[in-house]
Amino acid sequence: MEILRAKTAGFCFGVRRAVDTVYQQVEKSREPVYTFGPIIHNEQVVADLEARGVQVVERAEELEKLSGGTVIIRSHGVPKSVCDKIHACGLKCVDATCPFVKKIHRIAERESQKGRHVVIIGNDGHPEVEGIKGWCSGPVTVLGTAREAEEFAPKEGTTLCIVSQTTFNYNKFKDLVEILEKKRYDSIVLNTICSATEERQAEAREIAAQVDTMIVIGGSHSSNTRKLYEICKQECENTYHIQTSVDLDKKPFQCIGRVGITAGASTPNNIIEEVQKHVRVEF
Ligand code: F3S
């Protein structure tokens, strides 16, 4: 059987770096290790880390109750106030914010200090967006739809700095920027979209078009996995979404001919490997 496994399947660079950081800290730290929020949205990884003693801190207020240890910041990043609080509580801070997100923090901080109104094209409430907001010292607005962009009307003379959430759709970003540019504010636009998601989707599409069976691995609640599934299904009717290799035995598989495998952004490598092995042995 021929298996085509996507090179971009699973963790992107930033998530891999953050997960590796936690495992390294567990190895070398004698004090408790915490992550600020779950390090990734993958039950198996979070459970494995929990078994190694890693605890998840959900809110900034909880930091005050900790009596020492290391707090790791995940790839999404956090507002500046959280970093400050970790230090103020006498805890060690290990920042695993993805460097692409960190770059946006620096831009937001710098341009905000210069007096620009920061506009984040993204989904309000998303942890990454909340983090970026928290590096602005002046006005900041999140715009996620054309309507919001049209209604955005800061007072005349306002200067803008427009950035985007790393996972935002490029075409949507372009449309919103166009709307804002018509308003003729003095603005600088920085396309801070990360290409990892797009590359993963493009490769999945390409592989799905060449195979007889396509397997998409990822959490049932993972929106990027669902998106991958939809893309693959368009190219290959025989596409399946599974969470782990266990699901391979449950589903009515028609595993025939060439098989393609891809995985969502929070699927660890060992799960992808297990699926690959299982397909080779069982089908
Ligand atoms: Fe991943 Fe960092 Fe891009 S976390 S999706 S590599 S911005």
PDB file of C-alpha atoms in Angstrom, residues 45-212:
ATOM      1  CA  VAL A  45      -0.926  15.793  25.413  1.00  0.00           C
ATOM      2  CA  VAL A  46      -2.535  17.711  28.278  1.00  0.00           C
ATOM      3  CA  ALA A  47      -3.235  14.436  30.147  1.00  0.00           C
ATOM      4  CA  ASP A  48       0.330  13.252  29.610  1.00  0.00           C
ATOM      5  CA  LEU A  49       1.701  16.524  30.971  1.00  0.00           C
ATOM      6  CA  GLU A  50      -0.664  16.373  33.917  1.00  0.00           C
ATOM      7  CA  ALA A  51       0.645  12.906  34.722  1.00  0.00           C
ATOM      8  CA  ARG A  52       4.129  14.467  34.813  1.00  0.00           C
ATOM      9  CA  GLY A  53       2.913  17.043  37.324  1.00  0.00           C
ATOM     10  CA  VAL A  54       2.236  20.006  35.025  1.00  0.00           C
ATOM     11  CA  GLN A  55      -0.725  22.050  36.218  1.00  0.00           C
ATOM     12  CA  VAL A  56      -2.811  24.458  34.198  1.00  0.00           C
ATOM     13  CA  VAL A  57      -3.408  27.973  35.529  1.00  0.00           C
ATOM     14  CA  GLU A  58      -6.561  29.367  33.961  1.00  0.00           C
ATOM     15  CA  ARG A  59      -6.686  32.935  35.265  1.00  0.00           C
ATOM     16  CA  ALA A  60      -4.240  35.635  36.322  1.00  0.00           C
ATOM     17  CA  GLU A  61      -5.763  35.785  39.837  1.00  0.00           C
ATOM     18  CA  GLU A  62      -4.706  32.186  40.454  1.00  0.00           C
ATOM     19  CA  LEU A  63      -1.054  33.216  40.166  1.00  0.00           C
ATOM     20  CA  GLU A  64      -1.242  34.940  43.545  1.00  0.00           C
ATOM     21  CA  LYS A  65      -1.942  31.633  45.259  1.00  0.00           C
ATOM     22  CA  LEU A  66       1.156  29.898  43.897  1.00  0.00           C
ATOM     23  CA  SER A  67       4.171  29.681  46.141  1.00  0.00           C
ATOM     24  CA  GLY A  68       6.961  29.319  43.634  1.00  0.00           C
ATOM     25  CA  GLY A  69       7.609  27.504  40.392  1.00  0.00           C
ATOM     26  CA  THR A  70       7.709  28.170  36.693  1.00  0.00           C
ATOM     27  CA  VAL A  71       4.835  29.455  34.582  1.00  0.00           C
ATOM     28  CA  ILE A  72       5.050  28.740  30.854  1.00  0.00           C
ATOM     29  CA  ILE A  73       3.265  30.974  28.401  1.00  0.00           C
ATOM     30  CA  ARG A  74       1.797  29.110  25.429  1.00  0.00           C
ATOM     31  CA  SER A  75       2.236  29.914  21.751  1.00  0.00           C
ATOM     32  CA  HIS A  76      -0.831  32.223  21.597  1.00  0.00           C
ATOM     33  CA  GLY A  77       0.908  34.685  23.924  1.00  0.00           C
ATOM     34  CA  VAL A  78      -0.624  36.702  26.773  1.00  0.00           C
ATOM     35  CA  PRO A  79      -1.198  40.376  27.617  1.00  0.00           C
ATOM     36  CA  LYS A  80       1.760  42.212  29.137  1.00  0.00           C
ATOM     37  CA  SER A  81      -0.118  42.408  32.455  1.00  0.00           C
ATOM     38  CA  VAL A  82       0.076  38.610  32.797  1.00  0.00           C
ATOM     39  CA  CYS A  83       3.866  38.574  32.299  1.00  0.00           C
ATOM     40  CA  ASP A  84       4.166  41.383  34.845  1.00  0.00           C
ATOM     41  CA  LYS A  85       1.979  39.535  37.304  1.00  0.00           C
ATOM     42  CA  ILE A  86       3.998  36.315  37.003  1.00  0.00           C
ATOM     43  CA  HIS A  87       7.131  38.277  37.905  1.00  0.00           C
ATOM     44  CA  ALA A  88       5.380  40.262  40.651  1.00  0.00           C
ATOM     45  CA  CYS A  89       4.273  36.979  42.264  1.00  0.00           C
ATOM     46  CA  GLY A  90       7.900  35.874  42.429  1.00  0.00           C
ATOM     47  CA  LEU A  91       7.398  33.135  39.846  1.00  0.00           C
ATOM     48  CA  LYS A  92       9.711  32.255  36.992  1.00  0.00           C
ATOM     49  CA  CYS A  93       8.281  33.045  33.584  1.00  0.00           C
ATOM     50  CA  VAL A  94       9.206  30.961  30.552  1.00  0.00           C
ATOM     51  CA  ASP A  95       7.795  32.624  27.487  1.00  0.00           C
ATOM     52  CA  ALA A  96       6.919  30.125  24.737  1.00  0.00           C
ATOM     53  CA  THR A  97       4.909  32.678  22.761  1.00  0.00           C
ATOM     54  CA  CYS A  98       5.359  31.889  19.064  1.00  0.00           C
ATOM     55  CA  PRO A  99       7.965  34.317  17.664  1.00  0.00           C
ATOM     56  CA  PHE A 100       5.475  35.323  14.934  1.00  0.00           C
ATOM     57  CA  VAL A 101       2.979  36.362  17.615  1.00  0.00           C
ATOM     58  CA  LYS A 102       5.712  38.015  19.679  1.00  0.00           C
ATOM     59  CA  LYS A 103       6.534  40.149  16.663  1.00  0.00           C
ATOM     60  CA  ILE A 104       2.949  41.471  16.678  1.00  0.00           C
ATOM     61  CA  HIS A 105       3.251  42.265  20.395  1.00  0.00           C
ATOM     62  CA  ARG A 106       6.351  44.347  19.679  1.00  0.00           C
ATOM     63  CA  ILE A 107       4.658  46.189  16.819  1.00  0.00           C
ATOM     64  CA  ALA A 108       1.541  46.861  18.907  1.00  0.00           C
ATOM     65  CA  GLU A 109       3.592  48.085  21.862  1.00  0.00           C
ATOM     66  CA  ARG A 110       5.839  50.328  19.760  1.00  0.00           C
ATOM     67  CA  GLU A 111       3.157  51.874  17.539  1.00  0.00           C
ATOM     68  CA  SER A 112       0.817  52.325  20.440  1.00  0.00           C
ATOM     69  CA  GLN A 113       3.526  54.225  22.330  1.00  0.00           C
ATOM     70  CA  LYS A 114       3.963  56.420  19.265  1.00  0.00           C
ATOM     71  CA  GLY A 115       0.294  57.332  19.533  1.00  0.00           C
ATOM     72  CA  ARG A 116      -1.194  55.152  16.794  1.00  0.00           C
ATOM     73  CA  HIS A 117      -4.583  53.533  17.301  1.00  0.00           C
ATOM     74  CA  VAL A 118      -3.953  49.799  16.884  1.00  0.00           C
ATOM     75  CA  VAL A 119      -6.451  47.873  14.765  1.00  0.00           C
ATOM     76  CA  ILE A 120      -6.321  44.085  14.976  1.00  0.00           C
ATOM     77  CA  ILE A 121      -8.036  42.282  12.119  1.00  0.00           C
ATOM     78  CA  GLY A 122      -9.117  39.098  13.846  1.00  0.00           C
ATOM     79  CA  ASN A 123     -11.647  37.407  16.068  1.00  0.00           C
ATOM     80  CA  ASP A 124     -12.335  39.324  19.245  1.00  0.00           C
ATOM     81  CA  GLY A 125     -12.068  37.096  22.290  1.00  0.00           C
ATOM     82  CA  HIS A 126      -9.549  34.719  20.703  1.00  0.00           C
ATOM     83  CA  PRO A 127      -6.664  34.263  23.186  1.00  0.00           C
ATOM     84  CA  GLU A 128      -4.079  35.469  20.669  1.00  0.00           C
ATOM     85  CA  VAL A 129      -6.075  38.650  20.025  1.00  0.00           C
ATOM     86  CA  GLU A 130      -6.567  39.216  23.754  1.00  0.00           C
ATOM     87  CA  GLY A 131      -2.805  38.896  24.164  1.00  0.00           C
ATOM     88  CA  ILE A 132      -2.061  41.445  21.409  1.00  0.00           C
ATOM     89  CA  LYS A 133      -4.569  43.899  22.884  1.00  0.00           C
ATOM     90  CA  GLY A 134      -2.730  43.658  26.156  1.00  0.00           C
ATOM     91  CA  TRP A 135       0.478  45.091  24.653  1.00  0.00           C
ATOM     92  CA  CYS A 136      -1.216  48.311  23.536  1.00  0.00           C
ATOM     93  CA  SER A 137      -0.933  51.301  25.818  1.00  0.00           C
ATOM     94  CA  GLY A 138      -3.427  53.387  23.846  1.00  0.00           C
ATOM     95  CA  PRO A 139      -6.648  52.767  21.911  1.00  0.00           C
ATOM     96  CA  VAL A 140      -7.078  49.365  20.261  1.00  0.00           C
ATOM     97  CA  THR A 141      -9.954  47.960  18.205  1.00  0.00           C
ATOM     98  CA  VAL A 142     -10.607  44.454  16.912  1.00  0.00           C
ATOM     99  CA  LEU A 143     -12.372  44.165  13.556  1.00  0.00           C
ATOM    100  CA  GLY A 144     -13.546  40.802  12.281  1.00  0.00           C
ATOM    101  CA  THR A 145     -16.177  41.611   9.648  1.00  0.00           C
ATOM    102  CA  ALA A 146     -16.684  44.006   6.741  1.00  0.00           C
ATOM    103  CA  ARG A 147     -19.542  45.590   8.621  1.00  0.00           C
ATOM    104  CA  GLU A 148     -17.371  46.291  11.658  1.00  0.00           C
ATOM    105  CA  ALA A 149     -14.727  47.811   9.372  1.00  0.00           C
ATOM    106  CA  GLU A 150     -17.321  50.042   7.720  1.00  0.00           C
ATOM    107  CA  GLU A 151     -18.680  51.208  11.055  1.00  0.00           C
ATOM    108  CA  PHE A 152     -15.231  51.918  12.479  1.00  0.00           C
ATOM    109  CA  ALA A 153     -14.936  55.686  12.707  1.00  0.00           C
ATOM    110  CA  PRO A 154     -12.271  57.088  15.011  1.00  0.00           C
ATOM    111  CA  LYS A 155     -12.034  60.847  15.127  1.00  0.00           C
ATOM    112  CA  GLU A 156     -10.324  62.781  12.349  1.00  0.00           C
ATOM    113  CA  GLY A 157      -6.557  62.981  12.587  1.00  0.00           C
ATOM    114  CA  THR A 158      -6.264  59.544  14.195  1.00  0.00           C
ATOM    115  CA  THR A 159      -3.288  57.549  12.967  1.00  0.00           C
ATOM    116  CA  LEU A 160      -3.698  53.804  12.636  1.00  0.00           C
ATOM    117  CA  CYS A 161      -1.530  50.717  12.825  1.00  0.00           C
ATOM    118  CA  ILE A 162      -3.316  47.727  11.285  1.00  0.00           C
ATOM    119  CA  VAL A 163      -2.136  44.193  12.070  1.00  0.00           C
ATOM    120  CA  SER A 164      -3.819  40.811  11.806  1.00  0.00           C
ATOM    121  CA  GLN A 165      -4.319  37.724  13.929  1.00  0.00           C
ATOM    122  CA  THR A 166      -1.830  35.125  12.668  1.00  0.00           C
ATOM    123  CA  THR A 167      -4.489  32.592  11.659  1.00  0.00           C
ATOM    124  CA  PHE A 168      -6.854  35.039   9.936  1.00  0.00           C
ATOM    125  CA  ASN A 169      -7.920  34.391   6.350  1.00  0.00           C
ATOM    126  CA  TYR A 170      -5.784  36.416   3.946  1.00  0.00           C
ATOM    127  CA  ASN A 171      -8.572  37.376   1.518  1.00  0.00           C
ATOM    128  CA  LYS A 172     -10.771  38.561   4.358  1.00  0.00           C
ATOM    129  CA  PHE A 173      -7.872  40.569   5.769  1.00  0.00           C
ATOM    130  CA  LYS A 174      -7.324  42.217   2.381  1.00  0.00           C
ATOM    131  CA  ASP A 175     -11.026  43.101   2.073  1.00  0.00           C
ATOM    132  CA  LEU A 176     -11.139  44.688   5.511  1.00  0.00           C
ATOM    133  CA  VAL A 177      -7.941  46.649   4.909  1.00  0.00           C
ATOM    134  CA  GLU A 178      -9.421  47.970   1.647  1.00  0.00           C
ATOM    135  CA  ILE A 179     -12.475  49.234   3.491  1.00  0.00           C
ATOM    136  CA  LEU A 180     -10.280  50.950   6.092  1.00  0.00           C
ATOM    137  CA  GLU A 181      -7.979  52.503   3.505  1.00  0.00           C
ATOM    138  CA  LYS A 182     -10.924  54.219   1.831  1.00  0.00           C
ATOM    139  CA  LYS A 183     -11.412  56.171   5.034  1.00  0.00           C
ATOM    140  CA  ARG A 184      -8.121  57.948   4.356  1.00  0.00           C
ATOM    141  CA  TYR A 185      -6.581  57.811   7.796  1.00  0.00           C
ATOM    142  CA  ASP A 186      -2.805  57.964   8.050  1.00  0.00           C
ATOM    143  CA  SER A 187      -2.274  54.237   8.522  1.00  0.00           C
ATOM    144  CA  ILE A 188       0.435  51.614   8.399  1.00  0.00           C
ATOM    145  CA  VAL A 189      -0.651  48.103   7.449  1.00  0.00           C
ATOM    146  CA  LEU A 190       1.317  45.036   8.502  1.00  0.00           C
ATOM    147  CA  ASN A 191       0.240  41.676   7.197  1.00  0.00           C
ATOM    148  CA  THR A 192       1.097  39.476  10.173  1.00  0.00           C
ATOM    149  CA  ILE A 193      -0.734  36.366   8.971  1.00  0.00           C
ATOM    150  CA  CYS A 194       1.276  33.175   9.444  1.00  0.00           C
ATOM    151  CA  SER A 195       1.443  30.881   6.430  1.00  0.00           C
ATOM    152  CA  ALA A 196       1.501  27.595   8.428  1.00  0.00           C
ATOM    153  CA  THR A 197      -2.264  27.053   8.273  1.00  0.00           C
ATOM    154  CA  GLU A 198      -2.495  27.916   4.605  1.00  0.00           C
ATOM    155  CA  GLU A 199       0.412  25.628   3.718  1.00  0.00           C
ATOM    156  CA  ARG A 200      -1.140  22.745   5.650  1.00  0.00           C
ATOM    157  CA  GLN A 201      -4.433  23.226   3.795  1.00  0.00           C
ATOM    158  CA  ALA A 202      -2.785  23.521   0.383  1.00  0.00           C
ATOM    159  CA  GLU A 203      -0.779  20.334   0.916  1.00  0.00           C
ATOM    160  CA  ALA A 204      -3.868  18.453   2.186  1.00  0.00           C
ATOM    161  CA  ARG A 205      -5.768  19.489  -0.945  1.00  0.00           C
ATOM    162  CA  GLU A 206      -2.923  18.397  -3.175  1.00  0.00           C
ATOM    163  CA  ILE A 207      -2.581  14.980  -1.518  1.00  0.00           C
ATOM    164  CA  ALA A 208      -6.344  14.347  -1.352  1.00  0.00           C
ATOM    165  CA  ALA A 209      -6.542  14.894  -5.109  1.00  0.00           C
ATOM    166  CA  GLN A 210      -4.052  12.071  -5.706  1.00  0.00           C
ATOM    167  CA  VAL A 211      -5.316   9.344  -3.361  1.00  0.00           C
ATOM    168  CA  ASP A 212      -8.190   6.859  -3.089  1.00  0.00           C
TER     169      ASP A 212
END
